[in-house]
């Protein structure tokens, strides 16, 4: 295991001695940084793999990133970790009688981050009479795409088909903060373990056709991987990592992930990735659904291990590489990149169908145009819409939880 002792550790110890009348833990110590620059790099790789899987028509490259699915799995692991870490920092104050205030602040900040460009995009697509959005408007407005127990969308979602993952995240936000605030922290690992293994059991039962044995495999794929019930392994692993990380930081216990542990996890992920590339697997994993379930889980474990490693080894080489400024810039606009990218593809298709752009243009130039449009729109969105709206977060400061 890698030792945690360093000059920084000694600095923390020195500062604790300056505060003899206050119980100081790593949770509330002013010298502990709360942002994770390396996770921005991981977010950049996540959105890049989605763009590659969806926009670049090279089969081997698309299979390498699971047609964008691996980026979504990484997004879910990151989301679980970051959201749970925030909730756990708020938890002590919320337990002291300000749960309502804590929840209001949490949801207000989520609203400011997620809702504006999502609903603006839906509104714009309605105004231009984009049929797939108009026909599935209720599902998109209520984040109930692929909601468990409901029938599928009325028709193909078209360029909005990727928004299912945002529905999953919003559904997760509906119940997880309540569990964190109202349940003792010691039971959170038990709850998360139940969610993770329950999710795996659900997916394997469908993949092995123990349930719905006569359902076509392309429909089984959507039933396995698209509802929140099929994504709780990734979200749960990220959340469990946050619980372990907070407990470690507050109790100054040894590091959770060594370089050797990370190496084993990444080799396992590389193994299932190579198998996917070398096998005749299609995007719906037809004939390979059990492998798909295993591969998604192995990937989620590897990504969660990587997240823990880089947040613990903040000054390590890997963390510094992931904190590279261009990667952090991509991470900053990653939400816009994700929301807009498929609509840019639809725009290219419309330009071709209306003969505004010649159909004789080589495919690679259309792909380049698609990428340029996506990054341009996402950058403008960040500077003109998202950044000004996010400045309103100052009215919903987490510190107010402790003042309530």
Tab-separated table of C-alpha atoms in Angstrom:
chain	number	residue	atom	x	y	z
A	1	UNK	CA	0.000	0.000	0.000
A	2	UNK	CA	1.160	3.535	-0.723
A	3	UNK	CA	1.957	5.621	2.344
A	4	UNK	CA	-0.152	8.727	2.919
A	5	UNK	CA	2.463	10.528	4.970
A	6	UNK	CA	3.957	13.534	3.219
A	7	UNK	CA	4.901	17.164	3.754
A	8	UNK	CA	1.218	17.947	3.337
A	9	UNK	CA	0.360	15.492	6.131
A	10	UNK	CA	2.878	17.202	8.407
A	11	UNK	CA	1.316	20.559	7.534
A	12	UNK	CA	-2.079	19.278	8.587
A	13	UNK	CA	-0.671	18.042	11.876
A	14	UNK	CA	0.961	21.425	12.560
A	15	UNK	CA	-2.275	23.287	11.931
A	16	UNK	CA	-4.198	20.946	14.235
A	17	UNK	CA	-1.837	21.923	17.051
A	18	UNK	CA	-2.817	25.575	16.506
A	19	UNK	CA	-6.452	24.760	17.330
A	20	UNK	CA	-6.253	23.023	20.724
A	21	UNK	CA	-9.837	23.740	21.785
A	22	UNK	CA	-11.572	22.434	18.650
A	23	UNK	CA	-11.907	18.872	17.486
A	24	UNK	CA	-10.407	19.059	14.007
A	25	UNK	CA	-10.874	16.299	11.483
A	26	UNK	CA	-9.882	16.107	7.860
A	27	UNK	CA	-13.511	16.743	7.044
A	28	UNK	CA	-13.529	20.283	8.403
A	29	UNK	CA	-9.840	21.152	8.177
A	30	UNK	CA	-9.208	24.280	6.087
A	31	UNK	CA	-6.101	22.820	4.442
A	32	UNK	CA	-7.963	19.970	2.742
A	33	UNK	CA	-8.794	20.885	-0.881
A	34	UNK	CA	-12.348	20.100	-1.927
A	35	UNK	CA	-12.033	20.239	-5.695
A	36	UNK	CA	-10.624	17.343	-7.674
A	37	UNK	CA	-8.892	18.655	-10.832
A	38	UNK	CA	-7.965	15.141	-11.952
A	39	UNK	CA	-11.641	14.203	-12.125
A	40	UNK	CA	-12.072	16.935	-14.730
A	41	UNK	CA	-9.658	14.972	-16.892
A	42	UNK	CA	-11.719	11.827	-16.425
A	43	UNK	CA	-14.865	13.753	-17.317
A	44	UNK	CA	-13.141	14.965	-20.488
A	45	UNK	CA	-12.287	11.384	-21.450
A	46	UNK	CA	-15.861	10.314	-20.700
A	47	UNK	CA	-17.450	12.877	-23.000
A	48	UNK	CA	-14.776	12.274	-25.647
A	49	UNK	CA	-15.571	8.559	-25.720
A	50	UNK	CA	-19.270	9.379	-26.159
A	51	UNK	CA	-18.474	11.691	-29.073
A	52	UNK	CA	-16.209	9.084	-30.658
A	53	UNK	CA	-18.809	6.352	-30.237
A	54	UNK	CA	-21.627	8.449	-31.671
A	55	UNK	CA	-19.965	10.595	-34.311
A	56	UNK	CA	-16.978	8.768	-35.792
A	57	UNK	CA	-18.087	5.942	-38.150
A	58	UNK	CA	-15.056	3.708	-37.598
A	59	UNK	CA	-16.286	0.318	-36.293
A	60	UNK	CA	-13.125	-0.655	-34.398
A	61	UNK	CA	-12.915	2.726	-32.679
A	62	UNK	CA	-16.620	2.655	-31.857
A	63	UNK	CA	-16.316	-0.832	-30.373
A	64	UNK	CA	-13.313	0.297	-28.318
A	65	UNK	CA	-15.503	2.855	-26.521
A	66	UNK	CA	-18.574	0.613	-26.514
A	67	UNK	CA	-20.382	2.906	-28.961
A	68	UNK	CA	-20.215	5.609	-26.287
A	69	UNK	CA	-21.534	3.429	-23.462
A	70	UNK	CA	-18.204	3.348	-21.640
A	71	UNK	CA	-18.246	7.125	-21.431
A	72	UNK	CA	-21.713	6.982	-19.871
A	73	UNK	CA	-20.558	4.360	-17.343
A	74	UNK	CA	-17.655	6.630	-16.386
A	75	UNK	CA	-20.057	9.586	-16.117
A	76	UNK	CA	-22.269	7.592	-13.737
A	77	UNK	CA	-19.295	6.585	-11.563
A	78	UNK	CA	-18.106	10.200	-11.420
A	79	UNK	CA	-21.597	11.467	-10.669
A	80	UNK	CA	-22.114	8.956	-7.881
A	81	UNK	CA	-18.775	9.856	-6.305
A	82	UNK	CA	-19.047	13.644	-6.555
A	83	UNK	CA	-22.700	13.935	-5.508
A	84	UNK	CA	-22.288	11.565	-2.569
A	85	UNK	CA	-19.124	13.350	-1.457
A	86	UNK	CA	-21.042	16.645	-1.408
A	87	UNK	CA	-23.955	15.098	0.478
A	88	UNK	CA	-21.654	13.521	3.063
A	89	UNK	CA	-19.966	16.892	3.688
A	90	UNK	CA	-23.415	18.383	4.285
A	91	UNK	CA	-24.608	15.425	6.345
A	92	UNK	CA	-23.470	16.442	9.869
A	93	UNK	CA	-25.126	19.859	9.630
A	94	UNK	CA	-28.230	18.358	8.032
A	95	UNK	CA	-28.518	15.868	10.879
A	96	UNK	CA	-28.474	18.701	13.410
A	97	UNK	CA	-31.879	19.931	12.302
A	98	UNK	CA	-31.419	21.591	8.916
A	99	UNK	CA	-32.239	18.700	6.578
A	100	UNK	CA	-34.822	20.752	4.696
A	101	UNK	CA	-32.340	23.576	4.138
A	102	UNK	CA	-29.684	21.139	2.977
A	103	UNK	CA	-32.028	19.492	0.508
A	104	UNK	CA	-33.220	22.845	-0.842
A	105	UNK	CA	-29.639	23.969	-1.413
A	106	UNK	CA	-28.647	20.674	-3.024
A	107	UNK	CA	-31.605	20.592	-5.404
A	108	UNK	CA	-31.348	24.299	-6.232
A	109	UNK	CA	-27.730	23.854	-7.307
A	110	UNK	CA	-28.600	20.756	-9.346
A	111	UNK	CA	-31.444	22.701	-10.977
A	112	UNK	CA	-29.087	25.507	-11.991
A	113	UNK	CA	-26.581	23.064	-13.459
A	114	UNK	CA	-28.821	20.654	-15.328
A	115	UNK	CA	-32.187	22.141	-16.212
A	116	UNK	CA	-31.484	25.344	-18.211
A	117	UNK	CA	-29.792	24.057	-21.370
A	118	UNK	CA	-31.685	20.771	-21.235
A	119	UNK	CA	-35.075	22.465	-21.371
A	120	UNK	CA	-33.851	25.132	-23.792
A	121	UNK	CA	-32.760	22.351	-26.141
A	122	UNK	CA	-36.113	20.585	-25.835
A	123	UNK	CA	-37.915	23.893	-26.457
A	124	UNK	CA	-35.809	24.664	-29.531
A	125	UNK	CA	-36.405	21.220	-31.029
A	126	UNK	CA	-40.146	21.681	-30.520
A	127	UNK	CA	-40.063	25.088	-32.185
A	128	UNK	CA	-38.368	23.633	-35.265
A	129	UNK	CA	-40.972	20.837	-35.282
A	130	UNK	CA	-38.527	18.000	-34.671
A	131	UNK	CA	-40.970	15.080	-34.607
A	132	UNK	CA	-39.148	12.628	-32.254
A	133	UNK	CA	-38.983	15.268	-29.498
A	134	UNK	CA	-42.564	16.456	-29.993
A	135	UNK	CA	-43.896	12.880	-29.960
A	136	UNK	CA	-42.058	12.048	-26.721
A	137	UNK	CA	-42.342	15.459	-25.114
A	138	UNK	CA	-43.902	14.340	-21.825
A	139	UNK	CA	-41.202	11.723	-21.233
A	140	UNK	CA	-38.438	14.202	-22.002
A	141	UNK	CA	-39.916	16.988	-19.877
A	142	UNK	CA	-40.379	14.697	-16.862
A	143	UNK	CA	-37.055	12.831	-17.185
A	144	UNK	CA	-39.012	9.584	-17.461
A	145	UNK	CA	-37.333	8.140	-20.561
A	146	UNK	CA	-36.831	4.402	-19.883
A	147	UNK	CA	-38.504	4.751	-16.493
A	148	UNK	CA	-38.889	1.273	-14.901
A	149	UNK	CA	-42.356	-0.161	-15.324
A	150	UNK	CA	-43.435	2.231	-18.058
A	151	UNK	CA	-43.730	1.313	-21.698
A	152	UNK	CA	-40.999	2.537	-24.023
A	153	UNK	CA	-41.083	5.861	-25.884
A	154	UNK	CA	-43.963	6.332	-28.338
A	155	UNK	CA	-41.486	6.459	-31.195
A	156	UNK	CA	-37.776	6.666	-31.811
A	157	UNK	CA	-36.171	9.505	-29.888
A	158	UNK	CA	-33.925	10.260	-32.845
A	159	UNK	CA	-31.312	12.861	-31.977
A	160	UNK	CA	-32.656	12.916	-28.399
A	161	UNK	CA	-31.932	9.232	-27.814
A	162	UNK	CA	-28.885	9.972	-25.657
A	163	UNK	CA	-30.944	11.943	-23.125
A	164	UNK	CA	-31.959	8.704	-21.405
A	165	UNK	CA	-28.831	8.967	-19.243
A	166	UNK	CA	-29.885	12.378	-17.923
A	167	UNK	CA	-33.227	10.844	-16.973
A	168	UNK	CA	-31.375	8.162	-15.011
A	169	UNK	CA	-29.310	10.753	-13.139
A	170	UNK	CA	-32.355	12.854	-12.242
A	171	UNK	CA	-34.173	9.775	-10.965
A	172	UNK	CA	-31.117	8.950	-8.833
A	173	UNK	CA	-31.140	12.468	-7.392
A	174	UNK	CA	-34.776	12.021	-6.374
A	175	UNK	CA	-34.065	9.371	-3.738
A	176	UNK	CA	-30.336	9.196	-2.951
A	177	UNK	CA	-29.985	12.558	-1.119
A	178	UNK	CA	-32.918	11.573	1.118
A	179	UNK	CA	-31.205	8.307	2.027
A	180	UNK	CA	-27.911	10.043	2.808
A	181	UNK	CA	-29.559	12.716	4.961
A	182	UNK	CA	-31.964	10.481	6.865
A	183	UNK	CA	-29.981	7.263	7.311
A	184	UNK	CA	-26.916	6.752	9.555
A	185	UNK	CA	-23.708	6.757	7.573
A	186	UNK	CA	-22.736	3.337	8.858
A	187	UNK	CA	-25.656	1.749	6.979
A	188	UNK	CA	-24.917	3.484	3.663
A	189	UNK	CA	-22.391	0.823	2.542
A	190	UNK	CA	-25.000	-1.864	3.249
A	191	UNK	CA	-27.660	0.000	1.251
A	192	UNK	CA	-25.258	0.637	-1.628
A	193	UNK	CA	-24.081	-2.977	-1.683
A	194	UNK	CA	-27.715	-4.060	-1.886
A	195	UNK	CA	-28.360	-1.664	-4.782
A	196	UNK	CA	-25.222	-2.766	-6.641
A	197	UNK	CA	-25.796	-6.514	-6.325
A	198	UNK	CA	-29.531	-6.144	-6.834
A	199	UNK	CA	-28.765	-4.326	-10.081
A	200	UNK	CA	-26.397	-7.095	-11.157
A	201	UNK	CA	-28.974	-9.784	-10.350
A	202	UNK	CA	-31.632	-7.881	-12.309
A	203	UNK	CA	-29.366	-7.557	-15.352
A	204	UNK	CA	-28.123	-11.144	-15.348
A	205	UNK	CA	-31.645	-12.527	-14.988
A	206	UNK	CA	-32.659	-10.594	-18.098
A	207	UNK	CA	-29.445	-11.366	-19.991
A	208	UNK	CA	-29.819	-15.098	-19.308
A	209	UNK	CA	-33.517	-14.854	-20.258
A	210	UNK	CA	-34.700	-16.132	-16.895
A	211	UNK	CA	-37.121	-13.229	-17.111
A	212	UNK	CA	-38.810	-12.306	-20.432
A	213	UNK	CA	-37.387	-15.371	-22.256
A	214	UNK	CA	-39.195	-14.598	-25.517
A	215	UNK	CA	-38.325	-10.917	-25.763
A	216	UNK	CA	-36.058	-10.011	-28.742
A	217	UNK	CA	-32.489	-9.303	-27.687
A	218	UNK	CA	-32.472	-5.741	-29.007
A	219	UNK	CA	-35.403	-5.013	-26.674
A	220	UNK	CA	-33.691	-6.864	-23.844
A	221	UNK	CA	-30.671	-4.589	-24.259
A	222	UNK	CA	-32.817	-1.502	-23.643
A	223	UNK	CA	-34.507	-3.193	-20.682
A	224	UNK	CA	-31.153	-4.201	-19.163
A	225	UNK	CA	-28.996	-1.125	-19.646
A	226	UNK	CA	-31.292	1.892	-20.036
A	227	UNK	CA	-33.535	2.094	-16.906
A	228	UNK	CA	-32.111	3.278	-13.605
A	229	UNK	CA	-32.468	-0.304	-12.356
A	230	UNK	CA	-29.728	-1.229	-14.817
A	231	UNK	CA	-27.433	1.684	-13.938
A	232	UNK	CA	-27.329	1.434	-10.144
A	233	UNK	CA	-24.136	-0.617	-10.268
A	234	UNK	CA	-22.176	2.307	-11.750
A	235	UNK	CA	-23.907	4.988	-9.664
A	236	UNK	CA	-23.707	2.779	-6.575
A	237	UNK	CA	-20.011	2.019	-6.971
A	238	UNK	CA	-19.204	5.713	-7.348
A	239	UNK	CA	-21.297	6.512	-4.276
A	240	UNK	CA	-19.707	3.696	-2.277
A	241	UNK	CA	-16.268	5.031	-3.208
A	242	UNK	CA	-17.282	8.446	-1.827
A	243	UNK	CA	-18.403	6.889	1.476
A	244	UNK	CA	-15.101	5.021	1.758
A	245	UNK	CA	-13.142	8.136	0.835
A	246	UNK	CA	-14.905	10.363	3.395
A	247	UNK	CA	-14.448	7.770	6.126
A	248	UNK	CA	-10.778	7.473	5.286
A	249	UNK	CA	-10.216	11.233	5.239
A	250	UNK	CA	-12.002	11.803	8.519
A	251	UNK	CA	-10.177	8.991	10.306
A	252	UNK	CA	-6.752	9.362	8.618
A	253	UNK	CA	-6.671	5.673	7.729
A	254	UNK	CA	-4.318	4.220	5.071
A	255	UNK	CA	-4.995	4.784	1.399
A	256	UNK	CA	-7.744	2.731	-0.200
A	257	UNK	CA	-6.185	2.142	-3.619
A	258	UNK	CA	-2.533	1.386	-4.299
A	259	UNK	CA	-0.847	1.547	-7.686
A	260	UNK	CA	-0.917	-2.270	-7.835
A	261	UNK	CA	-4.668	-2.363	-7.168
A	262	UNK	CA	-5.251	0.202	-9.897
A	263	UNK	CA	-3.086	-1.806	-12.284
A	264	UNK	CA	-5.095	-4.994	-11.712
A	265	UNK	CA	-8.411	-3.162	-12.195
A	266	UNK	CA	-7.284	-1.491	-15.414
A	267	UNK	CA	-5.896	-4.765	-16.794
A	268	UNK	CA	-9.293	-6.388	-16.197
A	269	UNK	CA	-10.976	-3.506	-18.022
A	270	UNK	CA	-8.465	-3.769	-20.872
A	271	UNK	CA	-9.146	-7.504	-21.127
A	272	UNK	CA	-12.927	-7.131	-21.580
A	273	UNK	CA	-12.350	-4.238	-23.982
A	274	UNK	CA	-10.013	-6.286	-26.189
A	275	UNK	CA	-12.517	-9.136	-26.180
A	276	UNK	CA	-15.314	-6.771	-27.223
A	277	UNK	CA	-13.209	-5.388	-30.092
A	278	UNK	CA	-12.146	-8.822	-31.330
A	279	UNK	CA	-15.627	-10.393	-31.134
A	280	UNK	CA	-18.538	-9.919	-33.567
A	281	UNK	CA	-20.496	-7.903	-31.008
A	282	UNK	CA	-22.977	-5.296	-32.188
A	283	UNK	CA	-24.199	-2.234	-30.213
A	284	UNK	CA	-27.121	-4.238	-28.749
A	285	UNK	CA	-24.838	-7.114	-27.635
A	286	UNK	CA	-27.071	-9.605	-29.468
A	287	UNK	CA	-25.855	-13.076	-28.551
A	288	UNK	CA	-23.509	-11.554	-25.967
A	289	UNK	CA	-25.846	-10.028	-23.379
A	290	UNK	CA	-24.325	-11.839	-20.342
A	291	UNK	CA	-20.880	-10.653	-21.454
A	292	UNK	CA	-22.296	-7.133	-21.826
A	293	UNK	CA	-23.507	-7.174	-18.230
A	294	UNK	CA	-20.137	-8.438	-16.987
A	295	UNK	CA	-18.225	-5.974	-19.140
A	296	UNK	CA	-20.242	-2.987	-17.898
A	297	UNK	CA	-19.647	-4.054	-14.285
A	298	UNK	CA	-15.907	-4.693	-14.739
A	299	UNK	CA	-15.632	-1.271	-16.382
A	300	UNK	CA	-17.519	0.411	-13.535
A	301	UNK	CA	-15.230	-1.247	-10.962
A	302	UNK	CA	-12.130	-0.175	-12.901
A	303	UNK	CA	-13.365	3.403	-13.326
A	304	UNK	CA	-14.292	3.675	-9.644
A	305	UNK	CA	-10.867	2.364	-8.656
A	306	UNK	CA	-9.291	4.970	-10.933
A	307	UNK	CA	-11.399	7.728	-9.356
A	308	UNK	CA	-10.323	6.745	-5.848
A	309	UNK	CA	-6.682	6.531	-6.890
A	310	UNK	CA	-6.481	9.996	-8.436
A	311	UNK	CA	-8.343	11.739	-5.585
A	312	UNK	CA	-6.051	10.102	-3.052
A	313	UNK	CA	-2.846	10.663	-5.015
A	314	UNK	CA	-3.510	14.324	-5.790
A	315	UNK	CA	0.128	15.111	-6.449
A	316	UNK	CA	0.875	11.927	-8.394
A	317	UNK	CA	1.891	11.870	-12.044
A	318	UNK	CA	-1.447	10.482	-13.210
A	319	UNK	CA	-3.420	13.127	-11.332
A	320	UNK	CA	-1.239	15.870	-12.780
A	321	UNK	CA	-1.705	14.551	-16.306
A	322	UNK	CA	-5.470	14.421	-15.844
A	323	UNK	CA	-5.372	18.013	-14.558
A	324	UNK	CA	-3.946	19.225	-17.879
A	325	UNK	CA	-5.581	22.539	-18.797
A	326	UNK	CA	-7.067	21.469	-22.176
A	327	UNK	CA	-8.716	18.480	-20.499
A	328	UNK	CA	-10.207	20.734	-17.832
A	329	UNK	CA	-11.543	23.011	-20.577
A	330	UNK	CA	-13.266	20.063	-22.261
A	331	UNK	CA	-14.659	19.035	-18.877
A	332	UNK	CA	-16.005	22.545	-18.332
A	333	UNK	CA	-18.112	22.373	-21.485
A	334	UNK	CA	-18.742	18.615	-21.260
A	335	UNK	CA	-22.396	18.919	-20.296
A	336	UNK	CA	-23.102	21.039	-23.354
A	337	UNK	CA	-21.073	18.691	-25.538
A	338	UNK	CA	-23.166	15.784	-24.327
A	339	UNK	CA	-26.548	17.505	-24.677
A	340	UNK	CA	-25.904	19.040	-28.107
A	341	UNK	CA	-23.793	16.516	-30.007
A	342	UNK	CA	-26.537	14.307	-31.452
A	343	UNK	CA	-28.580	17.340	-32.461
A	344	UNK	CA	-25.593	18.595	-34.440
A	345	UNK	CA	-25.617	15.268	-36.301
A	346	UNK	CA	-29.310	15.807	-37.056
A	347	UNK	CA	-28.442	19.291	-38.314
A	348	UNK	CA	-25.841	17.864	-40.695
A	349	UNK	CA	-28.436	15.383	-41.953
A	350	UNK	CA	-30.912	18.200	-42.552
A	351	UNK	CA	-28.338	20.278	-44.415
A	352	UNK	CA	-27.687	17.300	-46.690
A	353	UNK	CA	-31.373	16.535	-47.239
A	354	UNK	CA	-32.111	20.148	-48.149
A	355	UNK	CA	-29.100	20.205	-50.485
A	356	UNK	CA	-27.652	23.138	-48.552
A	357	UNK	CA	-24.533	21.015	-48.246
A	358	UNK	CA	-23.528	18.855	-51.195
A	359	UNK	CA	-23.927	15.114	-50.627
A	360	UNK	CA	-20.685	14.615	-52.565
A	361	UNK	CA	-18.645	15.945	-49.629
A	362	UNK	CA	-16.480	13.218	-48.180
A	363	UNK	CA	-17.686	11.668	-44.925
A	364	UNK	CA	-14.588	12.679	-42.989
A	365	UNK	CA	-15.274	16.348	-43.700
A	366	UNK	CA	-18.841	15.979	-42.448
A	367	UNK	CA	-17.513	14.375	-39.257
A	368	UNK	CA	-15.052	17.241	-38.778
A	369	UNK	CA	-17.862	19.746	-39.367
A	370	UNK	CA	-20.016	17.879	-36.847
A	371	UNK	CA	-17.272	18.065	-34.200
A	372	UNK	CA	-16.575	21.738	-34.888
A	373	UNK	CA	-20.273	22.614	-34.632
A	374	UNK	CA	-20.632	20.640	-31.391
A	375	UNK	CA	-17.632	22.289	-29.731
A	376	UNK	CA	-18.626	25.744	-30.989
A	377	UNK	CA	-22.193	25.502	-29.734
A	378	UNK	CA	-21.059	23.998	-26.402
A	379	UNK	CA	-18.494	26.776	-25.909
A	380	UNK	CA	-21.036	29.496	-26.696
A	381	UNK	CA	-23.534	27.779	-24.420
A	382	UNK	CA	-21.049	27.736	-21.557
A	383	UNK	CA	-20.122	31.407	-21.877
A	384	UNK	CA	-23.538	32.848	-22.702
A	385	UNK	CA	-25.943	30.587	-20.811
A	386	UNK	CA	-24.415	28.130	-18.346
A	387	UNK	CA	-21.732	30.277	-16.729
A	388	UNK	CA	-24.054	33.258	-15.993
A	389	UNK	CA	-26.709	30.926	-14.588
A	390	UNK	CA	-24.189	29.011	-12.490
A	391	UNK	CA	-23.106	32.297	-10.899
A	392	UNK	CA	-26.475	32.183	-9.112
A	393	UNK	CA	-25.135	29.282	-7.037
A	394	UNK	CA	-23.701	31.891	-4.684
A	395	UNK	CA	-27.231	32.304	-3.331
A	396	UNK	CA	-27.329	28.597	-2.497
A	397	UNK	CA	-24.046	28.120	-0.692
A	398	UNK	CA	-23.489	24.802	1.075
A	399	UNK	CA	-22.210	26.743	4.082
A	400	UNK	CA	-25.777	27.893	4.711
A	401	UNK	CA	-26.636	24.346	5.751
A	402	UNK	CA	-24.537	24.820	8.848
A	403	UNK	CA	-26.040	28.235	9.541
A	404	UNK	CA	-29.629	27.013	9.401
